[in-house]
Amino acid sequence: MYDIKCDTHTHTLYSRHAYSTIKENVEAASEVGLELLVSTDHFSGMQWTDYKNSKNYQYLFTSPMTWPDVWMGVRLLSGCEADIVGLNGELFGQDISVTESIVGDPFKVPTTLYEHTTKNMDYVIASIHGKSFTKDATRNQMTDMYIKALQQEKVLILGHMGRSGLDVDFKAIAEAAKSMNKLLEVNEHSFDFGEKKTDSITKRRCRELLEICADIGCHVSIATDAHISTLIGHFDETKKLLEEVHFPEGLIASLNKKTFLEALKASGIKN
Ligand SMILES: [Zn+2]
Ligand SMILES: [Zn+2]
């Protein structure tokens, strides 16, 4: 049985449809024996009506300077889950300019909301949530979209491709991820949407993704995508899939603190 000691994709109540504080999440991580926790609240237009205003993202850009590196024995990293919003792999906030600080002091050099929010973070997960912009896209275009999102600054992980349902070439994406030393994710939350059945579409897609990663030697990140502290560190359905495909433990970047910090370093992402 896989003994996974990191949870690399989790949410606090700042995601607005999640329910726990960072302390409750760290406590839960400590209780279940995790070595490393990454808090990755949504960075997206879904939370705030005034979504272009940098004041609404203080919970993201101040966390790297505020949180302890180690809390209750758990190594704590700060990140976010940014929405992919365009077929060229554009991420939320890259087209929104920020010209002043939250107290109104003008910046010498204007920046973008993406850069302003993510620059001190450990990493970004790029995921698809709203997918209406992909409606007329071809398989090649959507494959390319994921690869370009993974190439963006700070992005370490492509989030839950199994769940997105988009018809893409997993092999091409896994090969690109491998060449960039970046990670593809399978997360437990994907199976929460009436998807517990072994033959559900999401399960089939996640299984296929894992098989391809095992085949070509692409590292993966296993996470919960927990939206409440009680789910932190519980990977039961995902572990079943890993077992079914006999996934090599050496390709699980999130296996433990050492393997994950090594993977983060290998990606070249700096905070
Ligand atoms: Zn969410
Ligand atoms: Zn998430």
Tab-separated table of N, CA and C and ligand atoms in Angstrom, residues 9 11 15 17-18 40-42 46 81 129 160 163 189 225-227, ligand 1:
chain	number	residue	atom	x	y	z
A	9	HIS	N	-2.214	19.732	-2.681
A	9	HIS	CA	-3.305	20.531	-3.257
A	9	HIS	C	-4.455	20.529	-2.258
A	11	HIS	N	-7.376	23.316	0.125
A	11	HIS	CA	-8.039	24.627	0.165
A	11	HIS	C	-8.416	25.039	1.589
A	15	SER	N	-11.167	29.973	-0.230
A	15	SER	CA	-11.666	29.564	-1.551
A	15	SER	C	-13.189	29.755	-1.658
A	17	HIS	N	-15.809	28.171	-1.215
A	17	HIS	CA	-16.638	26.969	-1.128
A	17	HIS	C	-15.824	25.894	-0.404
A	18	ALA	N	-14.934	26.351	0.482
A	18	ALA	CA	-14.168	25.448	1.345
A	18	ALA	C	-14.339	25.963	2.770
A	40	THR	N	-3.323	25.586	-1.356
A	40	THR	CA	-3.428	26.077	-2.741
A	40	THR	C	-4.846	26.587	-3.013
A	41	ASP	N	-5.197	27.690	-2.357
A	41	ASP	CA	-6.531	28.245	-2.594
A	41	ASP	C	-6.698	28.666	-4.048
A	42	HIS	N	-7.955	28.739	-4.471
A	42	HIS	CA	-8.235	29.129	-5.850
A	42	HIS	C	-7.726	30.535	-6.139
A	46	MET	N	-13.729	33.016	-9.779
A	46	MET	CA	-14.950	32.424	-9.207
A	46	MET	C	-15.320	32.924	-7.818
A	81	GLU	N	-4.096	27.555	-6.796
A	81	GLU	CA	-4.602	26.813	-7.950
A	81	GLU	C	-5.163	27.856	-8.912
A	129	HIS	N	-11.350	24.935	-14.682
A	129	HIS	CA	-12.650	24.870	-14.002
A	129	HIS	C	-13.721	25.231	-15.032
A	160	HIS	N	-5.785	17.973	-11.797
A	160	HIS	CA	-6.932	17.104	-12.133
A	160	HIS	C	-7.363	17.081	-13.610
A	163	ARG	N	-10.427	14.797	-14.333
A	163	ARG	CA	-11.772	15.298	-14.079
A	163	ARG	C	-12.245	16.290	-15.134
A	189	HIS	N	-10.359	14.356	-4.753
A	189	HIS	CA	-11.602	15.124	-4.867
A	189	HIS	C	-12.307	14.845	-6.202
A	225	ASP	N	-6.955	17.621	-2.837
A	225	ASP	CA	-7.797	18.749	-3.233
A	225	ASP	C	-8.897	18.940	-2.177
A	226	ALA	N	-8.506	18.738	-0.907
A	226	ALA	CA	-9.473	18.806	0.194
A	226	ALA	C	-10.047	20.210	0.308
A	227	HIS	N	-11.366	20.295	0.472
A	227	HIS	CA	-12.031	21.567	0.700
A	227	HIS	C	-12.533	21.668	2.144
B	1	ZN	ZN	-12.597	24.395	-5.243
